[in-house]
mmCIF file of C-alpha atoms in Angstrom:
data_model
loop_
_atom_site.group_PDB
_atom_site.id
_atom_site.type_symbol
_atom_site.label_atom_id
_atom_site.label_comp_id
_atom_site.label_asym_id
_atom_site.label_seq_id
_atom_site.Cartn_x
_atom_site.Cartn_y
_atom_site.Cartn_z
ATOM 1 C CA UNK A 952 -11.027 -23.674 39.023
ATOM 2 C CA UNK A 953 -7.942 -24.418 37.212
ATOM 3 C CA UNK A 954 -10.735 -26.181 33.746
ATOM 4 C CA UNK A 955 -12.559 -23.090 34.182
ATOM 5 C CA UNK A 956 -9.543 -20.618 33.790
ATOM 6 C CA UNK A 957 -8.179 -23.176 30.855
ATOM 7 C CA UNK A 958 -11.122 -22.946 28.977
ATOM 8 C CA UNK A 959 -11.210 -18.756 29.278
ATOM 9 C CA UNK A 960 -7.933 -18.242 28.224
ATOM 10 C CA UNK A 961 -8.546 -20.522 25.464
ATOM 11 C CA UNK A 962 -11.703 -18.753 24.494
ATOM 12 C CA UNK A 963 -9.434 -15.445 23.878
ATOM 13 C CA UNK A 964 -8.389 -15.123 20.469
ATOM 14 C CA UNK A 965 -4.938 -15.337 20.114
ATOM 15 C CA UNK A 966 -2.857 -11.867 18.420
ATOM 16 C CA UNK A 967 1.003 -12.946 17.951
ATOM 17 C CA UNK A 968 2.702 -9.683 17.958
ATOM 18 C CA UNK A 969 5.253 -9.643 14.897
ATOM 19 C CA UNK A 970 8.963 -8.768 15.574
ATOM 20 C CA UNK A 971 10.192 -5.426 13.086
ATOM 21 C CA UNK A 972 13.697 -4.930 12.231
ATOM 22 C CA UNK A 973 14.964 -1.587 10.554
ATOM 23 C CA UNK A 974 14.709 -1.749 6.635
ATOM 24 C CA UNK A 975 18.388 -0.923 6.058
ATOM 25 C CA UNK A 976 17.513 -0.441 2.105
ATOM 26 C CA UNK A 977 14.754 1.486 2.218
ATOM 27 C CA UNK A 978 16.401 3.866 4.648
ATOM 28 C CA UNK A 979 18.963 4.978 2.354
ATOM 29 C CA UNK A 980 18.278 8.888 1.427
ATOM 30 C CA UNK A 981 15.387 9.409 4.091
ATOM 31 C CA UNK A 982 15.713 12.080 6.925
ATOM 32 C CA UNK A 983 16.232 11.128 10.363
ATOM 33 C CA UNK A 984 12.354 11.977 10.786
ATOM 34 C CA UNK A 985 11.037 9.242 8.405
ATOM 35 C CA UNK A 986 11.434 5.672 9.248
ATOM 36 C CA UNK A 987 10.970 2.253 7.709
ATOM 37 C CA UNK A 988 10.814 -1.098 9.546
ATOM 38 C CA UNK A 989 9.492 -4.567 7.631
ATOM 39 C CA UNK A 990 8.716 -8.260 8.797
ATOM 40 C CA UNK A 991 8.921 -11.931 7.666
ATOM 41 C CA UNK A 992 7.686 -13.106 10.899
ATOM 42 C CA UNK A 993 4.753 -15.191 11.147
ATOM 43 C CA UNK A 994 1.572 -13.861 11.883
ATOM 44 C CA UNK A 995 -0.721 -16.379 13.609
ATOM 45 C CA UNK A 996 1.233 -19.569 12.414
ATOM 46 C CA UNK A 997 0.816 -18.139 8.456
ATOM 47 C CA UNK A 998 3.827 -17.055 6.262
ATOM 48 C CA UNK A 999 4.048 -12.728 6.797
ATOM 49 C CA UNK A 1000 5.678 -10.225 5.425
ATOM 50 C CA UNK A 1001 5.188 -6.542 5.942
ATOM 51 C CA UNK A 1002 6.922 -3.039 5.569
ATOM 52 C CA UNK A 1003 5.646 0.097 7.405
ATOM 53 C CA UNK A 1004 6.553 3.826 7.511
ATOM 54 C CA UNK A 1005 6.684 5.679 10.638
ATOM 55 C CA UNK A 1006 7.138 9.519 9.714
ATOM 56 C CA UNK A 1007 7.087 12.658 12.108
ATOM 57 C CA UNK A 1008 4.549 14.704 11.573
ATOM 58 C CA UNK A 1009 6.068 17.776 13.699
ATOM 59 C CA UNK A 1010 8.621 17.784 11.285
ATOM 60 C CA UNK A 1011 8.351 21.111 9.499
ATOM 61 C CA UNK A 1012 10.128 20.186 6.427
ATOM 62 C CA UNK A 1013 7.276 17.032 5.590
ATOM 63 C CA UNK A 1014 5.143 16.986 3.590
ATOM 64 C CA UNK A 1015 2.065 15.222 2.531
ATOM 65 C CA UNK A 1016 0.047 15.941 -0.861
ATOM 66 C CA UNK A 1017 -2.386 13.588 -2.787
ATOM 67 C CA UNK A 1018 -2.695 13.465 -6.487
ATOM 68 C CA UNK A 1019 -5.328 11.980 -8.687
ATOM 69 C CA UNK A 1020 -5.261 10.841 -12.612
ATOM 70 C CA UNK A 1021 -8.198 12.891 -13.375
ATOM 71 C CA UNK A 1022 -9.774 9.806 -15.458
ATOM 72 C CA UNK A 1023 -6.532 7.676 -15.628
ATOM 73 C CA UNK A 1024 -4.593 5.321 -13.389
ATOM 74 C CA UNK A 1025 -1.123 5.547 -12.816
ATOM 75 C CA UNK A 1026 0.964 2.913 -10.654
ATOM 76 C CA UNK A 1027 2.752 4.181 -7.437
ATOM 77 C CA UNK A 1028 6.032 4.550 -9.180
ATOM 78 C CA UNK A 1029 4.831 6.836 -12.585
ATOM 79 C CA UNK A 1030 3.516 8.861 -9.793
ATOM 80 C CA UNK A 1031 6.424 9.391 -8.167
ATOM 81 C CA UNK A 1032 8.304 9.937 -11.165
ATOM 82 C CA UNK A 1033 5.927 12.688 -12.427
ATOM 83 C CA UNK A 1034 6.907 14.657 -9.301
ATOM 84 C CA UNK A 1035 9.652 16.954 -8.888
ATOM 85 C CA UNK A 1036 11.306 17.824 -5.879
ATOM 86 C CA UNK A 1037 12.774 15.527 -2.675
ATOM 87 C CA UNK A 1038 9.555 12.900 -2.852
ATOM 88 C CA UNK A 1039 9.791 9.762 0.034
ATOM 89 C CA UNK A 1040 7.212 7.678 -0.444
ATOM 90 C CA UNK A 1041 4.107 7.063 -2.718
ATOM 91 C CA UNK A 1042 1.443 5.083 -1.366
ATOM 92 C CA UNK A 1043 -2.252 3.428 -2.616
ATOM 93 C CA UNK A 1044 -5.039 5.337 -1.181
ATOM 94 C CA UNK A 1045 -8.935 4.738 -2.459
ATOM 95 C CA UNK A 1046 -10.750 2.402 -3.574
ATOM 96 C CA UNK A 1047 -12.008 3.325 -7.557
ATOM 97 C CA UNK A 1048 -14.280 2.144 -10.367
ATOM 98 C CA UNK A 1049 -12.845 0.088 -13.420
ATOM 99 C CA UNK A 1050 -15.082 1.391 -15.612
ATOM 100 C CA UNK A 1051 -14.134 4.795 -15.684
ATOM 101 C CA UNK A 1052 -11.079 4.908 -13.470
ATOM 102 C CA UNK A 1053 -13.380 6.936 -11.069
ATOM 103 C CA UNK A 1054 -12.082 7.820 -6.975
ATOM 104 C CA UNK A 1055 -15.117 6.187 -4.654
ATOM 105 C CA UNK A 1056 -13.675 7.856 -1.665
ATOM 106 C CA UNK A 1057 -12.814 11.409 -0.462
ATOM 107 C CA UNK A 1058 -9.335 12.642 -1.274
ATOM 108 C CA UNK A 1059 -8.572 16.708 -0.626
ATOM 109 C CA UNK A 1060 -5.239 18.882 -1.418
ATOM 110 C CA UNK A 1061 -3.766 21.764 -0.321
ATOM 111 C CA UNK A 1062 -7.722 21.942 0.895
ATOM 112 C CA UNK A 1063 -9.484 21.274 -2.354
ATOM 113 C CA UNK A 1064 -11.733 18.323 -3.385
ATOM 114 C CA UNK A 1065 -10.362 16.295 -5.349
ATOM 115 C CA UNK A 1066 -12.603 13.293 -5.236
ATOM 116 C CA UNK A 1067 -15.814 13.227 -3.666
ATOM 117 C CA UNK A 1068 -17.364 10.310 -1.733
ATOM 118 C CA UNK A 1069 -19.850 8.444 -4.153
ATOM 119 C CA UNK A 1070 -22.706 7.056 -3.420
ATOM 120 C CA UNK A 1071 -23.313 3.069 -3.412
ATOM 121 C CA UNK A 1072 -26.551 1.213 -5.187
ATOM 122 C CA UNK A 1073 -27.028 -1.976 -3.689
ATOM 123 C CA UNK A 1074 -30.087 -4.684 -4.583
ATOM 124 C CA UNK A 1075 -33.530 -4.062 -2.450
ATOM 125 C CA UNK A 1076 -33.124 -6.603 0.234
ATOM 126 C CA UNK A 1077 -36.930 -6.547 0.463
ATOM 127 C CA UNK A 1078 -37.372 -6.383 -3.868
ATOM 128 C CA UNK A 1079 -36.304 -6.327 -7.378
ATOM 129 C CA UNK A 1080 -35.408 -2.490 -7.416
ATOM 130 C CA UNK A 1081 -32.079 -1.176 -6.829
ATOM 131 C CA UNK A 1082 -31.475 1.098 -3.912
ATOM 132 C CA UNK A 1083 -29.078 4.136 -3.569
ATOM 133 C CA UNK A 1084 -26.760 4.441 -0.455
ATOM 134 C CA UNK A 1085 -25.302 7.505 0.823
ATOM 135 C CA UNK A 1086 -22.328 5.668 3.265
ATOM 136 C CA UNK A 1087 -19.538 7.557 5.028
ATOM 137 C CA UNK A 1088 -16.368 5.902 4.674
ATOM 138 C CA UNK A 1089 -12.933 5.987 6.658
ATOM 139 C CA UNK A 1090 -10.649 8.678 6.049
ATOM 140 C CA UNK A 1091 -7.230 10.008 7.170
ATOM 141 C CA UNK A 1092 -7.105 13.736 7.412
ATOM 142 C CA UNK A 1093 -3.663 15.823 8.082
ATOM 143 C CA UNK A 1094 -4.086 19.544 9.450
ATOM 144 C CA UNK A 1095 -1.819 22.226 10.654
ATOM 145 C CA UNK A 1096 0.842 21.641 13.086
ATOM 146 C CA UNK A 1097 1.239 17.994 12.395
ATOM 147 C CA UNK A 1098 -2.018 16.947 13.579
ATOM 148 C CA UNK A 1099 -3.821 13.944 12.246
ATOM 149 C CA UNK A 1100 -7.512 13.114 12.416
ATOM 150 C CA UNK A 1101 -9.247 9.756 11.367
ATOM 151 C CA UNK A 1102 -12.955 10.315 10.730
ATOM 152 C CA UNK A 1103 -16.465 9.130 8.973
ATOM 153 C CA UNK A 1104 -16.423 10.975 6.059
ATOM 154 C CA UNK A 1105 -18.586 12.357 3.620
ATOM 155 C CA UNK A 1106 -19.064 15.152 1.018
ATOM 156 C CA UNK A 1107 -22.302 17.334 0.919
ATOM 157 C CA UNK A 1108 -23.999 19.052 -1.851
ATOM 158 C CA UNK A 1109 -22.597 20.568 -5.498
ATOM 159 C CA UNK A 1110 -19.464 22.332 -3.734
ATOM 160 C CA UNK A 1111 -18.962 18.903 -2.305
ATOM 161 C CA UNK A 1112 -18.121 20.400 1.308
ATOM 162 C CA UNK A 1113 -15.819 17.864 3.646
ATOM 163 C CA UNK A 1114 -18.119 16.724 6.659
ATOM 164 C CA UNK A 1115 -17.821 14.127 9.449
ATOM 165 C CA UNK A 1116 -19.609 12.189 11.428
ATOM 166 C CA UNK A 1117 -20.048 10.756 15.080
ATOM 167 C CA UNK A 1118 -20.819 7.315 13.905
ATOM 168 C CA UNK A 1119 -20.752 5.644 10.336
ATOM 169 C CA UNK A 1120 -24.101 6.291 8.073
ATOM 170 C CA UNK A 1121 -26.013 4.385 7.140
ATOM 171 C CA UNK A 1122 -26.001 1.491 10.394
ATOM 172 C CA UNK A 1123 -25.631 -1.658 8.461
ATOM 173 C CA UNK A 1124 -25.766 -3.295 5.116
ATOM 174 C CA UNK A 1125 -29.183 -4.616 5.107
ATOM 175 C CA UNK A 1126 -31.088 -1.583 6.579
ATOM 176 C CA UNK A 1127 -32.942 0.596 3.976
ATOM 177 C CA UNK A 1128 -31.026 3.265 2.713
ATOM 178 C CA UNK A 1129 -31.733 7.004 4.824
ATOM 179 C CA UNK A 1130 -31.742 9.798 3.003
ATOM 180 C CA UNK A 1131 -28.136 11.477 1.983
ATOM 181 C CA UNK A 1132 -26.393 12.865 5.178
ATOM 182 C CA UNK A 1133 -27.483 16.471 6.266
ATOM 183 C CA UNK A 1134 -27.643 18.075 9.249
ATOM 184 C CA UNK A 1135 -31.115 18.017 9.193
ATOM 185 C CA UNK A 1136 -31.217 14.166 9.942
ATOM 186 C CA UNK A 1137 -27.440 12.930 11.561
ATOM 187 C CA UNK A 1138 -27.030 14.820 14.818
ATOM 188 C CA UNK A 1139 -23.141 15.789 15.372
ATOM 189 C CA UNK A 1140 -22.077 16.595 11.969
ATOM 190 C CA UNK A 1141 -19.371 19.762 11.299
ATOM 191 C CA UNK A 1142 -17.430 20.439 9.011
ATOM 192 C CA UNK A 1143 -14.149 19.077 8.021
ATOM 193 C CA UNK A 1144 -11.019 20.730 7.203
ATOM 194 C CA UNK A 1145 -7.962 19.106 6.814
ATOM 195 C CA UNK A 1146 -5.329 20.223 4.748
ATOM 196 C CA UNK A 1147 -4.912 17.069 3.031
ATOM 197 C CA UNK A 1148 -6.710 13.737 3.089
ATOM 198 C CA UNK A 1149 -7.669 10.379 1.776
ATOM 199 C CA UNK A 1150 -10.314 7.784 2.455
ATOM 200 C CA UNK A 1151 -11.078 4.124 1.974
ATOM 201 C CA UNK A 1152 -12.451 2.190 5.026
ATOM 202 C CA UNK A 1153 -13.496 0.681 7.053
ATOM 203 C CA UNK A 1154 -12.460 2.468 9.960
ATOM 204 C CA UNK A 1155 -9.828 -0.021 12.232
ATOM 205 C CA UNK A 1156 -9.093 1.698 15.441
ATOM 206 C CA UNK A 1157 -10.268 4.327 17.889
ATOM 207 C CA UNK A 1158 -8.815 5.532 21.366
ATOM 208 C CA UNK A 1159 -6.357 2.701 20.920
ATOM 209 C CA UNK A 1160 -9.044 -0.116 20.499
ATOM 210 C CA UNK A 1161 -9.441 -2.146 17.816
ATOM 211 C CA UNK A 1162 -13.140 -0.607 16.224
ATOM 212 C CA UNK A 1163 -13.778 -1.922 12.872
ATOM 213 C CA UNK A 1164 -16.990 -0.661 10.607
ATOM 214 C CA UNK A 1165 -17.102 -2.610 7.645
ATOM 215 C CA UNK A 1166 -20.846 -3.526 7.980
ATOM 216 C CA UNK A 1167 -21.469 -0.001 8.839
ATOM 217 C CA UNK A 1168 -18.851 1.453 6.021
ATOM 218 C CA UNK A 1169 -20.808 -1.255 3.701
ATOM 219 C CA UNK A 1170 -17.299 -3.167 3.020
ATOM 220 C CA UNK A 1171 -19.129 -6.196 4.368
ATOM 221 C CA UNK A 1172 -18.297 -9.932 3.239
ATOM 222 C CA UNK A 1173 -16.064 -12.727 4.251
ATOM 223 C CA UNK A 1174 -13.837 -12.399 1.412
ATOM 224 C CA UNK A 1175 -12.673 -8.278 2.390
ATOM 225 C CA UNK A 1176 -12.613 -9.365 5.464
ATOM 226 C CA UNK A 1177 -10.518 -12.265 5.018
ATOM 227 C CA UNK A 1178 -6.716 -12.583 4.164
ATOM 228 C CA UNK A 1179 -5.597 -10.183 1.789
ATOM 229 C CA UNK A 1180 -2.721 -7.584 0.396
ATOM 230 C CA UNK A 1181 -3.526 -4.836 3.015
ATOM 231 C CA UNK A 1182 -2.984 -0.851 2.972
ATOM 232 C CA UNK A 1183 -3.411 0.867 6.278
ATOM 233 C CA UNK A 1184 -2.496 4.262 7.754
ATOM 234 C CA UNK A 1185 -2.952 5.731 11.036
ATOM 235 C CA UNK A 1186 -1.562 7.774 14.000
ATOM 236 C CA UNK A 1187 -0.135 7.607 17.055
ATOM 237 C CA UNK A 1188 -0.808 9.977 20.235
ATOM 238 C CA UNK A 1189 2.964 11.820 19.592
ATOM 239 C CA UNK A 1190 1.580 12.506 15.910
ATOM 240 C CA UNK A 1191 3.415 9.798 14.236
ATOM 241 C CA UNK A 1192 1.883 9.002 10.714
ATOM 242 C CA UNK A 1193 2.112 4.888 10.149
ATOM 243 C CA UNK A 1194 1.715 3.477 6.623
ATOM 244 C CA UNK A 1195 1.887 -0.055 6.699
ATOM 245 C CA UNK A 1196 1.272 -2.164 3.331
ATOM 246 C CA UNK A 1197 0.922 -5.818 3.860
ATOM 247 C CA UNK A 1198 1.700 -8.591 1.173
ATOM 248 C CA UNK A 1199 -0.812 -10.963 -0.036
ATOM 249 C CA UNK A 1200 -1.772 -13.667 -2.062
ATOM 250 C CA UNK A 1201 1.974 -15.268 -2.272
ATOM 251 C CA UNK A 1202 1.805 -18.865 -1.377
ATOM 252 C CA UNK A 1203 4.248 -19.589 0.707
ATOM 253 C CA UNK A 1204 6.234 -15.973 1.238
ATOM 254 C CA UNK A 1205 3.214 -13.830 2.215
ATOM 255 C CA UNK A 1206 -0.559 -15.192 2.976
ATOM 256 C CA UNK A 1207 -1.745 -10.924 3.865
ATOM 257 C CA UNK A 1208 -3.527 -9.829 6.229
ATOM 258 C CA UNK A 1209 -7.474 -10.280 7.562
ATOM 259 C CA UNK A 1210 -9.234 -7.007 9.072
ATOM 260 C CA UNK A 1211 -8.720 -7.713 12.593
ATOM 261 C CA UNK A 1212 -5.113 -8.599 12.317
ATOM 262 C CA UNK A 1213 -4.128 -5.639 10.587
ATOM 263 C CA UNK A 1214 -6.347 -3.674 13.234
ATOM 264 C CA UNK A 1215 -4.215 -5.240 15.791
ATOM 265 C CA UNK A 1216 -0.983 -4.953 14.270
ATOM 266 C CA UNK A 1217 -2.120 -1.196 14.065
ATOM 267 C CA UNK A 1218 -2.840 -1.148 17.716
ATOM 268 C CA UNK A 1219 0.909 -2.826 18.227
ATOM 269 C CA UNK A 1220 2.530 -0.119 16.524
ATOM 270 C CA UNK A 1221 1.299 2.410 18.841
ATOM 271 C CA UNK A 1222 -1.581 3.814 16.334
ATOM 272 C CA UNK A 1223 -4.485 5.886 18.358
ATOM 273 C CA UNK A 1224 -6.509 5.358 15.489
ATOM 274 C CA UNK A 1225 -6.382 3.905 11.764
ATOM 275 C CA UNK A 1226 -7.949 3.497 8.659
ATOM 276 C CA UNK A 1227 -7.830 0.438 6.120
ATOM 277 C CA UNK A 1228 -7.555 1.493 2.569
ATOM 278 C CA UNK A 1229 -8.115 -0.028 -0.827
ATOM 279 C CA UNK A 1230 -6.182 -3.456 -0.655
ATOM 280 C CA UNK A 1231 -5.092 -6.354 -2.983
ATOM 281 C CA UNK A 1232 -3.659 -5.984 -6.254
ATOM 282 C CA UNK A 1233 -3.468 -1.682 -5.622
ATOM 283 C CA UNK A 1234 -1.327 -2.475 -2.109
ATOM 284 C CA UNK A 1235 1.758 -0.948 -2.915
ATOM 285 C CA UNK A 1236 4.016 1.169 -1.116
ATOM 286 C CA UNK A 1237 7.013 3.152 -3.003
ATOM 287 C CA UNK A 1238 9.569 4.314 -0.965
ATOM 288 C CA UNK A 1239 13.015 6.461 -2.726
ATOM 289 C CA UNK A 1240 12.375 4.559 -6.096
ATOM 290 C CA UNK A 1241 12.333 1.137 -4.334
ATOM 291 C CA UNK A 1242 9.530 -1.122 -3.916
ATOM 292 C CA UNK A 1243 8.445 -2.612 -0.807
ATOM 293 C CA UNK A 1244 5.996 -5.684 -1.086
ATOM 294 C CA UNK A 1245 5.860 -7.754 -3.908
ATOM 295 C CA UNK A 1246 2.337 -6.956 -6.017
ATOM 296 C CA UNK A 1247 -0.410 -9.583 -5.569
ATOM 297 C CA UNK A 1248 -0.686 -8.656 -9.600
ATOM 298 C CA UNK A 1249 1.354 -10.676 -12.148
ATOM 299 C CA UNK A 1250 1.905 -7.662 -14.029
ATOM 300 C CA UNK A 1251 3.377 -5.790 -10.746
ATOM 301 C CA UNK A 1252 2.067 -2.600 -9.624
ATOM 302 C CA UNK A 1253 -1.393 -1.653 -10.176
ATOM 303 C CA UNK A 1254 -2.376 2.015 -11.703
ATOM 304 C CA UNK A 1255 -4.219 3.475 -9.154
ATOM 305 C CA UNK A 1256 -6.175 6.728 -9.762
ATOM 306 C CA UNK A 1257 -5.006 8.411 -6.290
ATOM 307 C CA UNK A 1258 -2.191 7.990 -4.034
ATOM 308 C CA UNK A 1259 -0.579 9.898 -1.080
ATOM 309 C CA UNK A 1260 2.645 11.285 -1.572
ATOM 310 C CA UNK A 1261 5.691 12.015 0.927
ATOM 311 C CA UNK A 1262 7.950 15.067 -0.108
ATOM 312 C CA UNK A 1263 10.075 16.528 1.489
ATOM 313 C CA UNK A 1264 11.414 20.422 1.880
ATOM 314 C CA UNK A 1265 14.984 21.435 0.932
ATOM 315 C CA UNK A 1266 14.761 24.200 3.291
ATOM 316 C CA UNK A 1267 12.087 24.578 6.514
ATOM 317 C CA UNK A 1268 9.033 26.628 6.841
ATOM 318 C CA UNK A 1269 6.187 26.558 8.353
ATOM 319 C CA UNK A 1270 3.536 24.014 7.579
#
């Protein structure tokens, strides 16, 4: 009995919860609402290091915006200097195209679209032709009230209308690409209207479990899934936004983060659900004109052509 019950605990992977302390310089100039904590604890026997950013979203005076370069890329901090106002944070948001500094994932403001989710073309698994996707992708939506929402996104027709989905489309990487989303052919779609939102994927957690879609999402491969500068936000059930940015690729100091650890260390921070956005070199998180984690880039931050953006009201109001 006593092999038996060796050999099933054994079987169970292993998730070393990190220990957070309050990040004393960061703090300086945030409201009592907006938290950060970091890490240089181990994570499963590897060097670790980690900030995150717990922020109240009941707190009337918050607020959360996303900008784009419309055809540029700006790093985290030229953001946050182009803004006026009380700004907190800056953070990394989609993933984009080098070639033209494009957005590949959803990202709305103040209701509008500012980026719409593009489609993927992908190699014929069964030929020579190339093959157009239509995937939904991970996204973190904000809405009145400080409610939060964390949803398979996707953008239909030429007004590019917010939708979302029951389940990630299409099913997996090597299936045959369905024709774009419509309600005609994915039961359970509606509309989507957050106020405010950004998407990357794949989606990590749902109802507190650890969910992840990167098949499904098509951010497949052992590489993304592996260890790596990581960019995550989520919620918890007393509508607590969490922004955590992991550093990577720093013998030594920081080894990042694979998919199902940063899932977990999601869960472990109390998220209901989360999303993981675009990671490695664009993982940065800007907090009151300090960096956080070092860039996995030699040259430091990397322009990015969206980001999510923490401000903050000199007087309340409602949101």
């Amino acid at each position: 009995m006593l092999t038996i019950l060796f050999a099933l605990l054994i079987s169970i992977p292993s998730w070393a919860q990190v220990t957070w302390a309050p990040s004393i310089e960061h703090q300086q100039g945030l409201p009592a609402s907006v938290k950060v904590f970091s890490t240089t604890d181990s994570l499963d026997g590897k060097p670790f290091k980690a900030y995150y950013l717990l922020a109240d979203l009941k707190d009337p005076k918050l607020e959360i915006e996303t900008r784009v370069g419309n055809g540029k890329r700006y790093t985290p901090k030229q953001y946050y200097d182009q803004e006026a106002g009380q700004v907190l944070a800056v953070v990394n948001t989609t993933f984009f195209s080098f070639a033209d500094n494009s957005n590949l994932n959803l990202v709305i403001n103040n209701g509008k679209v500012l980026a719409a989710q593009a489609s993927v073309k992908r190699k014929n698994p069964k030929g020579n032709d190339t093959l157009t996707y239509h995937p939904t992708t991970g996204a973190i939506g904000f809405f009145k009230k400080g409610r939060a929402d964390v949803a398979w996104a996707y953008t239909l027709g030429k007004k590019k209308k917010p939708v979302e989905l029951s389940a990630p489309y299409p099913t997996k990487i090597g299936d045959l690409p369905a024709p774009a989303p419509s309600k005609r052919n994915v039961p359970g779609m509606r509309r989507w209207k957050p106020r405010t939102a950004v998407a990357g994927g794949p989606v990590l957690v749902q109802n507190g479990q650890m969910h992840i879609t990167a098949e499904e999402e098509m951010r497949g491969g052992a590489s993304f899934r592996g260890l790596n500068p990581r960019t995550a936000m989520g919620y918890t059930p007393n509508n607590q936004l969490i922004i955590l940015v992991v550093e990577g690729r720093n013998k030594g100091v920081a080894e990042g983060a694979t998919l199902d650890q940063l899932a977990q260390l999601m869960i472990d921070l109390g998220s209901q659900e989360a999303v993981n956005l675009d990671g490695g070199g664009s993982s940065a998180l800007f907090i009151k004109g300090r960096d956080t984690i070092k860039p996995s880039d030699k040259e430091g931050q990397r322009p990015v052509p969206a980001v999510l953006v923490l401000k903050y009201k000199e007087s309340g109001g409602k949101k």
